[in-house]
Tab-separated table of C-alpha atoms in Angstrom:
chain	number	residue	atom	x	y	z
A	662	UNK	CA	49.566	2.463	-20.767
A	663	UNK	CA	47.338	-1.178	-19.450
A	664	UNK	CA	43.936	-0.651	-20.811
A	665	UNK	CA	40.585	-1.753	-18.480
A	666	UNK	CA	39.574	-5.354	-18.889
A	667	UNK	CA	36.873	-5.464	-21.864
A	668	UNK	CA	34.500	-7.274	-19.539
A	669	UNK	CA	34.815	-4.826	-17.349
A	670	UNK	CA	33.769	-2.456	-19.759
A	671	UNK	CA	30.718	-3.598	-20.207
A	672	UNK	CA	29.978	-4.224	-16.622
A	673	UNK	CA	30.499	-0.354	-15.919
A	674	UNK	CA	28.521	0.548	-19.413
A	675	UNK	CA	25.341	-1.579	-18.102
A	676	UNK	CA	25.706	0.614	-14.680
A	677	UNK	CA	26.080	-3.233	-13.186
A	678	UNK	CA	28.948	-2.130	-10.837
A	679	UNK	CA	30.750	1.039	-9.212
A	680	UNK	CA	33.987	1.915	-10.669
A	681	UNK	CA	36.487	2.056	-8.094
A	682	UNK	CA	38.789	4.459	-7.383
A	683	UNK	CA	41.512	2.707	-9.351
A	684	UNK	CA	39.124	2.518	-12.528
A	685	UNK	CA	37.883	5.954	-12.258
A	686	UNK	CA	41.773	7.192	-12.397
A	687	UNK	CA	42.320	5.421	-15.461
A	688	UNK	CA	39.145	6.475	-16.953
A	689	UNK	CA	39.828	10.385	-16.456
A	690	UNK	CA	43.506	9.754	-17.627
A	691	UNK	CA	42.828	7.466	-21.325
A	692	UNK	CA	40.588	8.426	-23.499
A	693	UNK	CA	40.734	5.237	-25.028
A	694	UNK	CA	38.620	3.504	-22.502
A	695	UNK	CA	36.673	6.363	-21.462
A	696	UNK	CA	35.092	6.800	-25.302
A	697	UNK	CA	35.041	3.186	-25.838
A	698	UNK	CA	32.948	2.837	-22.441
A	699	UNK	CA	30.682	5.832	-23.609
A	700	UNK	CA	30.369	3.814	-27.262
A	701	UNK	CA	28.799	0.551	-24.945
A	702	UNK	CA	26.334	3.454	-22.872
A	703	UNK	CA	25.139	4.296	-25.861
A	704	UNK	CA	24.059	1.010	-26.834
A	705	UNK	CA	22.815	0.156	-24.111
A	706	UNK	CA	20.480	3.364	-23.630
A	707	UNK	CA	19.278	2.484	-27.050
A	708	UNK	CA	18.221	-1.353	-26.184
A	709	UNK	CA	16.623	-0.179	-23.003
A	710	UNK	CA	14.534	1.940	-25.463
A	711	UNK	CA	13.111	-1.015	-27.358
A	712	UNK	CA	12.948	-3.332	-24.417
A	713	UNK	CA	9.290	-3.203	-24.768
A	714	UNK	CA	9.171	-4.015	-28.481
A	715	UNK	CA	8.025	-7.560	-29.209
A	716	UNK	CA	6.751	-9.449	-32.048
A	717	UNK	CA	9.449	-7.771	-34.034
A	718	UNK	CA	10.197	-9.309	-37.565
A	719	UNK	CA	14.266	-10.825	-37.728
A	720	UNK	CA	16.521	-8.141	-39.233
A	721	UNK	CA	17.168	-8.638	-43.103
A	722	UNK	CA	19.670	-10.714	-44.360
A	723	UNK	CA	21.425	-7.916	-45.472
A	724	UNK	CA	22.252	-6.259	-42.616
A	725	UNK	CA	23.766	-9.465	-40.838
A	726	UNK	CA	25.542	-9.983	-44.022
A	727	UNK	CA	27.175	-6.578	-43.438
A	728	UNK	CA	28.299	-7.271	-40.017
A	729	UNK	CA	30.210	-10.119	-41.004
A	730	UNK	CA	31.836	-8.500	-43.407
A	731	UNK	CA	32.769	-5.567	-41.085
A	732	UNK	CA	34.117	-8.359	-38.148
A	733	UNK	CA	36.312	-10.046	-41.257
A	734	UNK	CA	37.454	-6.427	-42.219
A	735	UNK	CA	38.672	-5.921	-38.242
A	736	UNK	CA	40.893	-9.117	-38.311
A	737	UNK	CA	44.729	-8.514	-37.982
A	738	UNK	CA	46.620	-8.553	-41.161
A	739	UNK	CA	49.249	-11.161	-41.892
A	740	UNK	CA	51.454	-8.499	-43.140
A	741	UNK	CA	54.777	-7.885	-41.134
A	742	UNK	CA	56.825	-5.000	-41.417
A	743	UNK	CA	60.016	-5.944	-43.889
A	744	UNK	CA	64.272	-6.502	-42.447
A	745	UNK	CA	64.607	-3.493	-44.611
A	746	UNK	CA	61.906	-1.442	-42.843
A	747	UNK	CA	61.935	-2.326	-39.534
A	748	UNK	CA	59.309	-0.726	-37.557
A	749	UNK	CA	60.127	1.365	-34.022
A	750	UNK	CA	59.761	-0.545	-30.692
A	751	UNK	CA	58.257	2.364	-29.149
A	752	UNK	CA	56.131	2.920	-32.026
A	753	UNK	CA	54.936	-0.260	-32.696
A	754	UNK	CA	53.815	-0.399	-28.967
A	755	UNK	CA	51.742	2.330	-29.188
A	756	UNK	CA	50.445	1.435	-32.527
A	757	UNK	CA	48.837	-2.239	-30.856
A	758	UNK	CA	47.761	-0.607	-27.649
A	759	UNK	CA	45.330	2.283	-29.679
A	760	UNK	CA	44.458	-0.389	-32.045
A	761	UNK	CA	43.991	-3.641	-30.009
A	762	UNK	CA	40.906	-2.734	-28.124
A	763	UNK	CA	38.950	-1.171	-31.348
A	764	UNK	CA	38.906	-4.392	-33.098
A	765	UNK	CA	36.933	-6.131	-30.063
A	766	UNK	CA	35.005	-3.401	-29.492
A	767	UNK	CA	34.121	-2.984	-33.513
A	768	UNK	CA	32.097	-6.269	-34.255
A	769	UNK	CA	30.072	-5.871	-30.997
A	770	UNK	CA	29.277	-2.164	-31.772
A	771	UNK	CA	28.502	-3.014	-35.490
A	772	UNK	CA	26.358	-6.352	-34.424
A	773	UNK	CA	24.372	-3.919	-31.787
A	774	UNK	CA	24.032	-0.893	-34.516
A	775	UNK	CA	22.877	-3.451	-36.911
A	776	UNK	CA	19.688	-4.653	-34.713
A	777	UNK	CA	18.975	-1.178	-33.594
A	778	UNK	CA	18.429	-0.106	-37.114
A	779	UNK	CA	16.430	-3.613	-37.615
A	780	UNK	CA	14.529	-2.274	-34.910
A	781	UNK	CA	13.888	1.523	-36.156
A	782	UNK	CA	13.263	0.521	-39.774
A	783	UNK	CA	10.575	-2.050	-38.676
A	784	UNK	CA	9.171	1.585	-35.958
A	785	UNK	CA	9.612	3.755	-39.020
A	786	UNK	CA	7.248	1.201	-41.364
A	787	UNK	CA	4.553	0.827	-38.379
A	788	UNK	CA	4.471	4.335	-38.290
A	789	UNK	CA	4.470	4.892	-42.107
A	790	UNK	CA	1.235	2.524	-42.074
A	791	UNK	CA	-0.089	4.159	-39.265
A	792	UNK	CA	-0.096	7.493	-40.396
A	793	UNK	CA	-0.895	6.332	-43.966
A	794	UNK	CA	-4.845	7.705	-45.108
A	795	UNK	CA	-7.100	5.060	-45.038
A	796	UNK	CA	-8.765	4.767	-48.232
A	797	UNK	CA	-12.325	6.637	-48.753
A	798	UNK	CA	-15.294	4.860	-49.176
A	799	UNK	CA	-16.957	6.383	-51.769
A	800	UNK	CA	-20.470	3.972	-51.758
A	801	UNK	CA	-21.759	1.041	-50.254
A	802	UNK	CA	-24.661	-0.999	-51.057
A	803	UNK	CA	-26.090	-4.729	-48.970
A	804	UNK	CA	-26.338	-7.566	-51.852
A	805	UNK	CA	-29.906	-9.061	-51.139
A	806	UNK	CA	-31.021	-12.698	-52.308
A	807	UNK	CA	-33.554	-12.592	-55.534
A	808	UNK	CA	-36.656	-14.762	-54.930
A	809	UNK	CA	-34.857	-17.538	-56.239
A	810	UNK	CA	-31.978	-18.299	-54.332
A	811	UNK	CA	-31.859	-19.752	-50.196
A	812	UNK	CA	-32.937	-16.688	-48.079
A	813	UNK	CA	-29.097	-17.180	-46.044
A	814	UNK	CA	-27.467	-16.438	-48.939
A	815	UNK	CA	-26.688	-12.414	-49.375
A	816	UNK	CA	-23.113	-9.904	-48.878
A	817	UNK	CA	-21.907	-6.216	-48.630
A	818	UNK	CA	-20.486	-4.447	-51.407
A	819	UNK	CA	-17.816	-1.162	-50.195
A	820	UNK	CA	-16.220	1.237	-53.554
A	821	UNK	CA	-13.329	2.660	-52.317
A	822	UNK	CA	-11.702	6.347	-53.509
A	823	UNK	CA	-9.069	4.210	-55.378
A	824	UNK	CA	-11.175	3.008	-58.097
A	825	UNK	CA	-11.502	-0.754	-56.259
A	826	UNK	CA	-14.962	-2.568	-55.308
A	827	UNK	CA	-14.794	-4.695	-52.587
A	828	UNK	CA	-17.290	-7.764	-52.154
A	829	UNK	CA	-18.197	-10.043	-49.360
A	830	UNK	CA	-20.611	-12.559	-49.839
A	831	UNK	CA	-22.092	-15.654	-48.198
A	832	UNK	CA	-23.849	-18.666	-48.654
A	833	UNK	CA	-24.559	-18.293	-52.384
A	834	UNK	CA	-25.600	-21.302	-54.004
A	835	UNK	CA	-22.868	-24.153	-55.314
A	836	UNK	CA	-22.506	-23.542	-59.060
A	837	UNK	CA	-20.752	-25.460	-61.947
A	838	UNK	CA	-19.608	-22.832	-63.533
A	839	UNK	CA	-18.274	-19.078	-62.035
A	840	UNK	CA	-20.124	-16.455	-59.822
A	841	UNK	CA	-19.672	-12.852	-61.682
A	842	UNK	CA	-19.738	-9.555	-60.600
A	843	UNK	CA	-21.762	-6.857	-62.446
A	844	UNK	CA	-22.786	-3.185	-61.790
A	845	UNK	CA	-26.457	-2.536	-64.034
A	846	UNK	CA	-28.166	0.582	-65.052
A	847	UNK	CA	-31.711	-0.102	-63.095
A	848	UNK	CA	-33.149	2.608	-65.528
A	849	UNK	CA	-32.061	1.404	-68.690
A	850	UNK	CA	-32.696	-2.906	-69.387
A	851	UNK	CA	-29.912	-4.314	-70.938
A	852	UNK	CA	-27.278	-1.850	-69.995
A	853	UNK	CA	-24.415	-3.301	-67.452
A	854	UNK	CA	-20.668	-3.614	-66.887
A	855	UNK	CA	-19.186	-6.459	-66.051
A	856	UNK	CA	-16.441	-6.048	-62.904
A	857	UNK	CA	-14.762	-9.405	-62.640
A	858	UNK	CA	-15.467	-13.128	-60.953
A	859	UNK	CA	-15.753	-14.332	-57.539
A	860	UNK	CA	-13.000	-16.877	-56.492
A	861	UNK	CA	-14.026	-17.280	-53.126
A	862	UNK	CA	-16.373	-15.055	-50.498
A	863	UNK	CA	-14.432	-12.313	-50.828
A	864	UNK	CA	-12.408	-9.946	-53.554
A	865	UNK	CA	-11.357	-6.805	-54.452
A	866	UNK	CA	-12.106	-5.859	-58.323
A	867	UNK	CA	-11.328	-3.111	-60.035
A	868	UNK	CA	-14.460	-1.200	-61.472
A	869	UNK	CA	-13.561	-0.430	-65.257
A	870	UNK	CA	-12.419	2.960	-65.969
A	871	UNK	CA	-15.066	5.665	-66.606
A	872	UNK	CA	-17.650	3.783	-65.130
A	873	UNK	CA	-20.335	5.927	-64.043
A	874	UNK	CA	-21.625	4.708	-60.208
A	875	UNK	CA	-24.196	7.588	-60.613
A	876	UNK	CA	-25.998	5.337	-63.500
A	877	UNK	CA	-24.391	1.928	-62.891
A	878	UNK	CA	-25.033	1.638	-59.830
A	879	UNK	CA	-26.586	-1.394	-59.027
A	880	UNK	CA	-24.508	-4.408	-57.950
A	881	UNK	CA	-25.275	-7.981	-59.851
A	882	UNK	CA	-23.927	-11.129	-58.854
A	883	UNK	CA	-24.774	-13.858	-61.495
A	884	UNK	CA	-24.195	-17.448	-62.003
A	885	UNK	CA	-22.030	-18.048	-65.352
A	886	UNK	CA	-21.616	-21.467	-67.249
A	887	UNK	CA	-18.229	-22.136	-68.769
A	888	UNK	CA	-19.798	-21.595	-72.256
A	889	UNK	CA	-17.242	-18.690	-73.444
A	890	UNK	CA	-20.564	-16.396	-73.862
A	891	UNK	CA	-18.979	-13.084	-71.864
A	892	UNK	CA	-22.577	-11.249	-72.154
A	893	UNK	CA	-25.369	-11.751	-68.724
A	894	UNK	CA	-26.324	-15.662	-68.631
A	895	UNK	CA	-30.209	-14.221	-67.268
A	896	UNK	CA	-29.518	-16.282	-63.886
A	897	UNK	CA	-29.063	-13.458	-61.161
A	898	UNK	CA	-28.347	-14.478	-57.595
A	899	UNK	CA	-27.568	-11.470	-55.482
A	900	UNK	CA	-28.435	-7.529	-55.945
A	901	UNK	CA	-27.952	-4.316	-54.330
A	902	UNK	CA	-28.422	-0.987	-55.230
A	903	UNK	CA	-24.934	1.431	-54.132
A	904	UNK	CA	-25.644	4.593	-52.003
A	905	UNK	CA	-23.302	7.215	-50.805
């Protein structure tokens, strides 16, 4: 049986042209062409559903490697029937009629499936991100400059439920050392906990486990020299009290 031309099947699957009577008759009696056109229509429908998506990342390399491997696996084998075991002419013709079309169709559908999987994977990740609960802010503080610091300096602090302290500072005086973040107990002079160093205007630091923020509620940003001394320099720049 003579199958419909592959390009013609693609056009019919995309509904760009109407089937002629001879084509309708052929599709009615040829399961191979009918199944292939349905498969192409399915790919076209999936593509139409994702037409409005923009700025998606390229599919992962492993997907395209799988496409290439699948294409390679569909190449005709070089093996031929041995003279001792000749293939019947009728059976061989029928075998080729069944296998010729899937060989060109398989790479097309595999490539389309890879693209669809990449889009679906991106959508799935985006949906997971959208559904992921935001970390709850358990305490906040506004950092104000001490009297010896320029009034334009300042900052904000947020403590997250996961034990992270996010700090944003601005206009801190330049230092030949480094800026360090502390948690102080305002009711007990000298009681403090070092949280970490600032390497820029923003940082996310881990609050030391077991730190009671109801007690160590005063956030302090200090100017520290590179002297190997882990204690507070006594030169505070910003301070603010954590509140719920």
